[in-house]
XYZ file of N, CA and C in Angstrom:
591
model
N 0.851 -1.188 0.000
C 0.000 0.000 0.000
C 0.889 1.242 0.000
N 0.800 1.959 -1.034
C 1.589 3.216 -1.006
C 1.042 4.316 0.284
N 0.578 4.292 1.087
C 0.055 4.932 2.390
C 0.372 4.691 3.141
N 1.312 3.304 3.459
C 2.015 2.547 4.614
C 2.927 3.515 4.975
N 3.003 3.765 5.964
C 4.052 4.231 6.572
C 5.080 3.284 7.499
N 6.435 4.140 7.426
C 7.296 3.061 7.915
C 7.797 3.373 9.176
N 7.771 2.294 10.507
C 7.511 2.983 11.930
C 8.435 3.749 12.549
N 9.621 3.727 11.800
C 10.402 5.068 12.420
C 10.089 6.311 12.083
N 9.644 6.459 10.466
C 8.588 7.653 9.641
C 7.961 8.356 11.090
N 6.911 7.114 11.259
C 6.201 7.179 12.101
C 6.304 8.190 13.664
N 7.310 7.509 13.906
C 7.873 7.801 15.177
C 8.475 9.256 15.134
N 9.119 9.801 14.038
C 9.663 11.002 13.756
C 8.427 12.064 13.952
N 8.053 11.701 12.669
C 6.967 12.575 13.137
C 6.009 12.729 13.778
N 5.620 11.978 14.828
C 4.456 11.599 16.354
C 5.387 12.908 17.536
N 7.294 12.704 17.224
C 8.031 13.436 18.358
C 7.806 14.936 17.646
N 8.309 15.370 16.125
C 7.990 16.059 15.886
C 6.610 17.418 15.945
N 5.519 16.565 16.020
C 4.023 16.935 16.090
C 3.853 17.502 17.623
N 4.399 16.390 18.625
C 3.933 16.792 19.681
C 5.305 18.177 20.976
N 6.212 17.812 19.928
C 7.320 19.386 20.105
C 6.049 20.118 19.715
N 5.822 20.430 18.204
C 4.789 21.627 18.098
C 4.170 21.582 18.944
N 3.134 20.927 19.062
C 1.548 21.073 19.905
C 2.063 21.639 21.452
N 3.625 21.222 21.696
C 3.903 21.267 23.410
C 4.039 22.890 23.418
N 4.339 23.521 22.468
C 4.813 24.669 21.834
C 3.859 25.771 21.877
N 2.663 24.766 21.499
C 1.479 25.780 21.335
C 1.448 26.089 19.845
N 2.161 25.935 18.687
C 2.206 25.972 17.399
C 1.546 24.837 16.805
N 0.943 25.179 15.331
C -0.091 24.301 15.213
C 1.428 23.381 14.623
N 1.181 22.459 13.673
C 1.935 21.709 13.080
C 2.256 21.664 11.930
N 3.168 21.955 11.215
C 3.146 22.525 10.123
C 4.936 22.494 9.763
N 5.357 21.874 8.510
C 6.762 21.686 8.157
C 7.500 23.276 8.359
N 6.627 24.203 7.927
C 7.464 25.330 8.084
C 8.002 25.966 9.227
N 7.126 25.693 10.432
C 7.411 26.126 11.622
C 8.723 26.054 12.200
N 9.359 27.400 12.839
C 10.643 27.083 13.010
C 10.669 27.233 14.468
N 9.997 26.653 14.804
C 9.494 26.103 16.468
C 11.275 25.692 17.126
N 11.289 24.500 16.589
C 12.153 23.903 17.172
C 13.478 24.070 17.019
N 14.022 25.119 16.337
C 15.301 25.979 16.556
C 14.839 26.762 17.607
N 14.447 27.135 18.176
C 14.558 27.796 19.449
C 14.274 27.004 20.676
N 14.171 25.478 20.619
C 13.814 24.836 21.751
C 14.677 24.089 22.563
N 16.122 24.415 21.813
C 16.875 23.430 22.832
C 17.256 23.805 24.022
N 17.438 22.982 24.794
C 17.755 23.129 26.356
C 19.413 22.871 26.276
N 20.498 22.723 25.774
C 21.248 22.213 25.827
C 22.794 22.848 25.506
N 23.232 23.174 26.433
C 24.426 24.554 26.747
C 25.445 23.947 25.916
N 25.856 22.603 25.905
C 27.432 22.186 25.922
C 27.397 21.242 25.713
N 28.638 20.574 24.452
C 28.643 18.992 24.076
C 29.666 19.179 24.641
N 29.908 18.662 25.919
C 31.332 18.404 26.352
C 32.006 17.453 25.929
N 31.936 16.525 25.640
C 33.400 15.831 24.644
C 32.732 14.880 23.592
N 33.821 14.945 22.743
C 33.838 13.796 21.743
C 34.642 12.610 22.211
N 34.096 11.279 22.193
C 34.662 10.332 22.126
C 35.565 9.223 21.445
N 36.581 9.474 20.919
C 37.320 9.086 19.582
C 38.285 7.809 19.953
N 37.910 6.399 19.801
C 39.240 5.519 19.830
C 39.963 5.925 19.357
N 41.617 5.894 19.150
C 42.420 5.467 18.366
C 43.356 4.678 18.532
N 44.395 4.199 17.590
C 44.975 2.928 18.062
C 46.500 2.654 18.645
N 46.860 4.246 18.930
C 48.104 4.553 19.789
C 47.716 5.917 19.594
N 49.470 6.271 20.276
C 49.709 8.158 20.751
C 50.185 8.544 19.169
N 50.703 7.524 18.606
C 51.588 8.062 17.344
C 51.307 9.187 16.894
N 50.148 9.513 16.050
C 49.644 10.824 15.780
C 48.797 11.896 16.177
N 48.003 10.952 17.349
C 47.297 12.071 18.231
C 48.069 13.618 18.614
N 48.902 12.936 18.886
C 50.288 14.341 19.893
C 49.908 15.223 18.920
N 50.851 15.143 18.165
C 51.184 16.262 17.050
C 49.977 16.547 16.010
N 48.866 15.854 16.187
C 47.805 16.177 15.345
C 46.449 17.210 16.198
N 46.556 17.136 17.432
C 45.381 17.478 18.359
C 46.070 18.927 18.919
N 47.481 18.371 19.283
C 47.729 19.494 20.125
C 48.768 20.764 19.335
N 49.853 20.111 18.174
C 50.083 20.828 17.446
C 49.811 21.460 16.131
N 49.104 20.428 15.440
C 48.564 20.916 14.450
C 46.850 22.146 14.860
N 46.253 20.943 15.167
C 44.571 21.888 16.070
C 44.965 22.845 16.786
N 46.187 23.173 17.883
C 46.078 23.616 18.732
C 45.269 23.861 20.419
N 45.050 22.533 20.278
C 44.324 22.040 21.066
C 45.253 22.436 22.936
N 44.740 21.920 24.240
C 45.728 21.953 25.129
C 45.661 20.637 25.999
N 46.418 20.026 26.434
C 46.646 18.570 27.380
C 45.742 18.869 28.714
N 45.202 18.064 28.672
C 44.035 18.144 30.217
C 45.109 17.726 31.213
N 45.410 18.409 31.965
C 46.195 17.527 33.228
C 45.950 16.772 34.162
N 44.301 16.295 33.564
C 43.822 15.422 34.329
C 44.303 13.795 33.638
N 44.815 13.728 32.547
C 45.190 12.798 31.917
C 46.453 13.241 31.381
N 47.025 14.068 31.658
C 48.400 14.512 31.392
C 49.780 12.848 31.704
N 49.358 12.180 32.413
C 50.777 11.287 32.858
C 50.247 10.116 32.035
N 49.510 9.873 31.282
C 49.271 9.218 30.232
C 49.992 8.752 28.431
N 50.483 10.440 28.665
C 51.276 11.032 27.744
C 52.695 10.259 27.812
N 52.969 10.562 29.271
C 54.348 10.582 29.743
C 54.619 8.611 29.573
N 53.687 8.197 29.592
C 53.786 6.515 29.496
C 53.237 5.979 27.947
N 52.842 7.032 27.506
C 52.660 6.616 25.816
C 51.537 5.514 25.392
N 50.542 5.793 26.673
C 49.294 4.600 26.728
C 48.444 5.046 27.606
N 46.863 4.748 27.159
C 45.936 5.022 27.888
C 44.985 6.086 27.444
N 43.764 6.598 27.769
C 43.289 8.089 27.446
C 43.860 9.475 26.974
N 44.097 9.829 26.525
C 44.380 11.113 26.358
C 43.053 12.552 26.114
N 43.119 13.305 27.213
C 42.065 14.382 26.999
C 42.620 15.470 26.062
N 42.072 16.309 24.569
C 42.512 16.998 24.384
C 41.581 18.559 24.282
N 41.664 19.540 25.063
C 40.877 20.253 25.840
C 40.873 21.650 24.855
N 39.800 21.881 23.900
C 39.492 23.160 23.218
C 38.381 24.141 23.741
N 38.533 25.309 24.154
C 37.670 26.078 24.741
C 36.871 25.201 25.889
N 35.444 24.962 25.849
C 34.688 24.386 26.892
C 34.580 22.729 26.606
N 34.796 22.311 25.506
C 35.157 20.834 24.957
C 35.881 20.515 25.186
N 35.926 19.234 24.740
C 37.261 17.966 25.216
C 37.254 16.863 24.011
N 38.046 16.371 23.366
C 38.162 14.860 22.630
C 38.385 14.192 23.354
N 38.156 13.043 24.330
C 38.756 12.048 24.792
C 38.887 11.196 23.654
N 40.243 10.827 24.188
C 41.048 10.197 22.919
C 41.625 8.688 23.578
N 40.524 7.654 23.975
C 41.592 6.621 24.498
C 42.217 5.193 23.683
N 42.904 4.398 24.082
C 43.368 3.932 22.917
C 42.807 2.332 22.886
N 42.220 1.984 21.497
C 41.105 1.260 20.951
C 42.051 0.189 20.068
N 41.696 -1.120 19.379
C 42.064 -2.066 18.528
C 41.994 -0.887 17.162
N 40.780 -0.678 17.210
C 40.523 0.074 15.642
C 40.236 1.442 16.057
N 40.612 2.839 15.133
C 40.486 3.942 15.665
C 38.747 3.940 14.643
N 38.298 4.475 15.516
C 37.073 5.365 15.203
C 36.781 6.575 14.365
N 36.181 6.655 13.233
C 35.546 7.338 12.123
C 34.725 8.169 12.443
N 34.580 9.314 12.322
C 32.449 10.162 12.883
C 32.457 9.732 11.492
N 31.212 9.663 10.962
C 30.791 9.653 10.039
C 29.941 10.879 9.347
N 31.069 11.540 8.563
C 30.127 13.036 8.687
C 31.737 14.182 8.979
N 31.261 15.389 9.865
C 32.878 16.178 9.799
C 32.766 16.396 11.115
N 33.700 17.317 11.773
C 33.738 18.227 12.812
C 33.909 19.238 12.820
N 33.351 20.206 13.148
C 33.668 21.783 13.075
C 34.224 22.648 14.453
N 35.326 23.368 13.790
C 36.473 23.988 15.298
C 36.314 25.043 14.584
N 35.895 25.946 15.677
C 35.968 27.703 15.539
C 37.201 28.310 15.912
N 37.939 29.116 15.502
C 38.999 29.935 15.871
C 38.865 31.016 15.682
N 39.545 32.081 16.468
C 39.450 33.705 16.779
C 40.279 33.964 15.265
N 41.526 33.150 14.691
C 42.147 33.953 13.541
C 42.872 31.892 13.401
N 42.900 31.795 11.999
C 43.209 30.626 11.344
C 44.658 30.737 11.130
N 45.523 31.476 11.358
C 47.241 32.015 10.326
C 47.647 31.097 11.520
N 47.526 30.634 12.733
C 48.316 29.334 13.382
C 48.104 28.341 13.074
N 46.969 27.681 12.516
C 46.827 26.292 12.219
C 47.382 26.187 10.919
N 47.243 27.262 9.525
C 47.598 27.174 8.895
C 49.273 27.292 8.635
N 49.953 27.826 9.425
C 51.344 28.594 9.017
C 52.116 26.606 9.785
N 51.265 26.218 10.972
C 51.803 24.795 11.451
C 51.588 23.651 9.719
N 50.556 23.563 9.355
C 50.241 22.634 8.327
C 51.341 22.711 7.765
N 51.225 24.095 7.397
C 52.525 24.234 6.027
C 54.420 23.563 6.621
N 54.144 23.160 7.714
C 55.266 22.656 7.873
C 55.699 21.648 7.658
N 54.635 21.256 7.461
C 54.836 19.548 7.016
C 54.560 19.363 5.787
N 54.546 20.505 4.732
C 54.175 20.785 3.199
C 55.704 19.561 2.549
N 56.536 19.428 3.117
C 57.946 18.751 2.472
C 57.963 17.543 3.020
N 57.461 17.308 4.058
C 57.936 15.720 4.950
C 56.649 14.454 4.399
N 57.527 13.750 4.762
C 56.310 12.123 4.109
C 55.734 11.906 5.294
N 56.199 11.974 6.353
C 55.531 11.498 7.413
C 54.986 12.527 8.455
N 53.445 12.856 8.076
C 52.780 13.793 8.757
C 51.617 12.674 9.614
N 51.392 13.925 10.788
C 50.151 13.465 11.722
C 48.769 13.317 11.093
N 48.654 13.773 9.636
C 47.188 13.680 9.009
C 47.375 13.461 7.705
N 46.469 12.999 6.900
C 46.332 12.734 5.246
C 46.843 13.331 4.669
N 45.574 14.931 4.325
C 45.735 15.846 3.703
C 44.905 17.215 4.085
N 45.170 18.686 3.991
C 44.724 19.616 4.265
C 44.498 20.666 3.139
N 43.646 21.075 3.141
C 43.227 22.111 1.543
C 42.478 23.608 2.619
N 42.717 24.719 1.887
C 41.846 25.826 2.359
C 40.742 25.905 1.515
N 39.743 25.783 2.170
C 38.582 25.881 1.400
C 38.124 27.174 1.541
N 38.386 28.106 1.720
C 37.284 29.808 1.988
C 38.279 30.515 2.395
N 38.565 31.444 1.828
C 39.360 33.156 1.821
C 38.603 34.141 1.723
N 38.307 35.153 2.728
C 38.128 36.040 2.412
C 39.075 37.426 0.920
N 38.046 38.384 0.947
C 38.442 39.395 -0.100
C 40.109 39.794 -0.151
N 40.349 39.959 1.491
C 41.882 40.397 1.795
C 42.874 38.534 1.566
N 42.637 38.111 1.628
C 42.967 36.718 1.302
C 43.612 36.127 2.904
N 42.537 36.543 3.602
C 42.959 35.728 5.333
C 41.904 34.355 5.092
N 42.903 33.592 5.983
C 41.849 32.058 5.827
C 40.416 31.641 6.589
N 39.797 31.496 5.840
C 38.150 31.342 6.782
C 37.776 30.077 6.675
N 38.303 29.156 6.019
C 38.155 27.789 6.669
C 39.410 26.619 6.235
N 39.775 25.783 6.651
C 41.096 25.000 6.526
C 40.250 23.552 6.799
N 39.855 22.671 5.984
C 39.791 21.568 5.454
C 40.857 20.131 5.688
N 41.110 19.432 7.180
C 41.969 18.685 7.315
C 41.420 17.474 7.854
N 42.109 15.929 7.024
C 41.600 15.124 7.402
C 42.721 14.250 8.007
N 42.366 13.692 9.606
C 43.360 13.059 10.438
C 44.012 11.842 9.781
N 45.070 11.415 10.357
C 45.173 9.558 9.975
C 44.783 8.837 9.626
N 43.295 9.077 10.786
C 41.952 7.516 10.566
C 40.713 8.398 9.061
N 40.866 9.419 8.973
C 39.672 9.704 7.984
C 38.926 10.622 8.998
N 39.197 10.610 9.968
C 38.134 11.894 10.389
C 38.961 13.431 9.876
N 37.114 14.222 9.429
C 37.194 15.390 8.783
C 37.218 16.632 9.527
N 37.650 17.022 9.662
C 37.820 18.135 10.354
C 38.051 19.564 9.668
N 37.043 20.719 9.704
C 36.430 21.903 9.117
C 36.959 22.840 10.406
N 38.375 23.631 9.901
C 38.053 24.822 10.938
C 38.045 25.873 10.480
N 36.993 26.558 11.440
C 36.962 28.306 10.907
C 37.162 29.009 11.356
N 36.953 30.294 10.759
C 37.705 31.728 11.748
C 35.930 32.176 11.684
N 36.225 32.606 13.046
C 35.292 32.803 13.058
C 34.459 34.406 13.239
N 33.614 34.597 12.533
C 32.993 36.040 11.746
C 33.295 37.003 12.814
N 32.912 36.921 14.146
C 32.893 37.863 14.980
C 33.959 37.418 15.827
N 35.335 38.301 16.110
C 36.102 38.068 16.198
C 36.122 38.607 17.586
N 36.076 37.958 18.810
C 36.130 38.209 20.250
C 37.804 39.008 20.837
N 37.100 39.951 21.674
C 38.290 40.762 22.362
C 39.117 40.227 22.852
N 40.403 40.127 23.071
C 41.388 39.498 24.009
C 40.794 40.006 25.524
N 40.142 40.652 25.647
C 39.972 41.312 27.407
C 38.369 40.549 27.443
N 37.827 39.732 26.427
C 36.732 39.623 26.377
C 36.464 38.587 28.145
N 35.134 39.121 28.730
C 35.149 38.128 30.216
C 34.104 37.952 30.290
N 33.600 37.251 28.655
C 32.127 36.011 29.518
C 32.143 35.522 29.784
N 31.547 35.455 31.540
C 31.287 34.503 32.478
C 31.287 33.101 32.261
N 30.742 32.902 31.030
C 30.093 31.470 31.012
C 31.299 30.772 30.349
N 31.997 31.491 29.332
C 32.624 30.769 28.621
C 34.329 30.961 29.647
N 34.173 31.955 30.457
C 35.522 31.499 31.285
C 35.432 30.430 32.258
N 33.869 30.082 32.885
C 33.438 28.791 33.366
C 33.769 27.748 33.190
N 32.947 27.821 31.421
C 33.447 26.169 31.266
C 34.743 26.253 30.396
N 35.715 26.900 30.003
C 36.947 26.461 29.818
C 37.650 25.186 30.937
N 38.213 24.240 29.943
C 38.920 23.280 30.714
C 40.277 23.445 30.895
N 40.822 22.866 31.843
C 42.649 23.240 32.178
C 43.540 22.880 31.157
N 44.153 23.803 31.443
C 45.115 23.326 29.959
C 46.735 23.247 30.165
N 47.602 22.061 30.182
C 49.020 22.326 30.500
C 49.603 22.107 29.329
N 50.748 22.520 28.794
C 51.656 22.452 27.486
C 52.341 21.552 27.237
N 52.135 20.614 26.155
C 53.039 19.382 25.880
C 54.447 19.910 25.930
N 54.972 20.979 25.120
C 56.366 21.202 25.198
C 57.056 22.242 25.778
N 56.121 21.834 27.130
C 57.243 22.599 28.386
C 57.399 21.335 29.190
N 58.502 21.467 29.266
C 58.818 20.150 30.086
C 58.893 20.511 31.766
N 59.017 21.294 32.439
C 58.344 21.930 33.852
C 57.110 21.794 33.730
N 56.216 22.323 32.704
C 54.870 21.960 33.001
C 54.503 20.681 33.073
N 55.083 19.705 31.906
C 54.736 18.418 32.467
C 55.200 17.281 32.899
N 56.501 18.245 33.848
C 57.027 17.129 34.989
C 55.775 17.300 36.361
N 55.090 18.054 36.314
C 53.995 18.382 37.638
C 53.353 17.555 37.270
N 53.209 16.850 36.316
C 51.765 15.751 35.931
C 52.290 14.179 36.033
N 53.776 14.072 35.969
C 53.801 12.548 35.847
C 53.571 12.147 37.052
């Protein structure tokens, strides 16, 4: 019967319908109800196997610019186990798996100005043995600064970063986002991470 519906169909739209109706909006595809309904501040981490430290290091923390959680900092120092890698109010936990793990789909990292991730890539423009595949700039602005950098890790995960449009003050002090920032110690200070082993 071409009228059958199929029960996840189903199910989509029963959750869908009754968001509206909870809403007070009648029901209707156009309604843009449910962009304004989430409750939900913060994806605090991604969960990523992979299958050693080999390229994590130099791919998370030097290439991304990412910073070492020192809550998993002596992990590092033994070359096994979890690794946290801590961006603004997020985290990758990164622990180590038989097979590394794929998202299926990309990831997107915001940055205040792109000329560090990019000016690091280009360093490895000559060497065979880099922490990731391959990296392309996909978006320049008019003045030719980079607005998005296109890099895909070891395992195939995609990774999209941008600069992002509104470019925050260095003195900037929202509350929320100095909150949830996570700790951050420096792989290559070695004082900083003799306090962690």
């Amino acid at each position: 019967d071409e009228h059958e519906h199929h029960p996840k169909q189903k199910k989509s739209s029963t959750i869908l319908n009754s968001l509206l109706v909870s809403s007070g909006d009648a029901a209707s595809p156009d309604d843009s109800v449910l962009r304004n309904m989430s409750t939900l501040t913060l994806l605090e981490h991604i969960n990523l196997n992979v299958p050693n430290h080999d390229y994590i290091l130099d791919f998370y923390f030097h290439i991304l610019g990412m910073g070492l959680d020192p809550r998993r900092a002596s992990n590092v120092a033994k070359g096994s186990g979890t690794v946290w890698a801590n961006c603004g109010a997020s985290q990758f936990h990164l622990p180590v798996g038989e097979t590394a793990q794929v998202i299926p789909g990309s990831i997107g990292l915001l940055y205040d100005d792109l000329s560090g991730v990019e000016r690091r890539l280009k360093t490895y423009d000559d060497k065979e043995d880099k922490p990731f595949t391959s990296y392309r700039i996909e978006l320049e602005d008019d003045d030719g600064n980079t607005l998005c950098v296109k890099i895909v890790d070891k395992y195939g995960n995609v990774f999209y970063c941008r600069r992002s449009q509104n470019i925050r003050s260095k003195n900037d002090n929202d509350e929320l986002m100095y909150r949830a920032k996570q700790p951050n110690i420096f792989v290559d200070n070695e004082e900083h991470m003799e306090e962690f082993k």
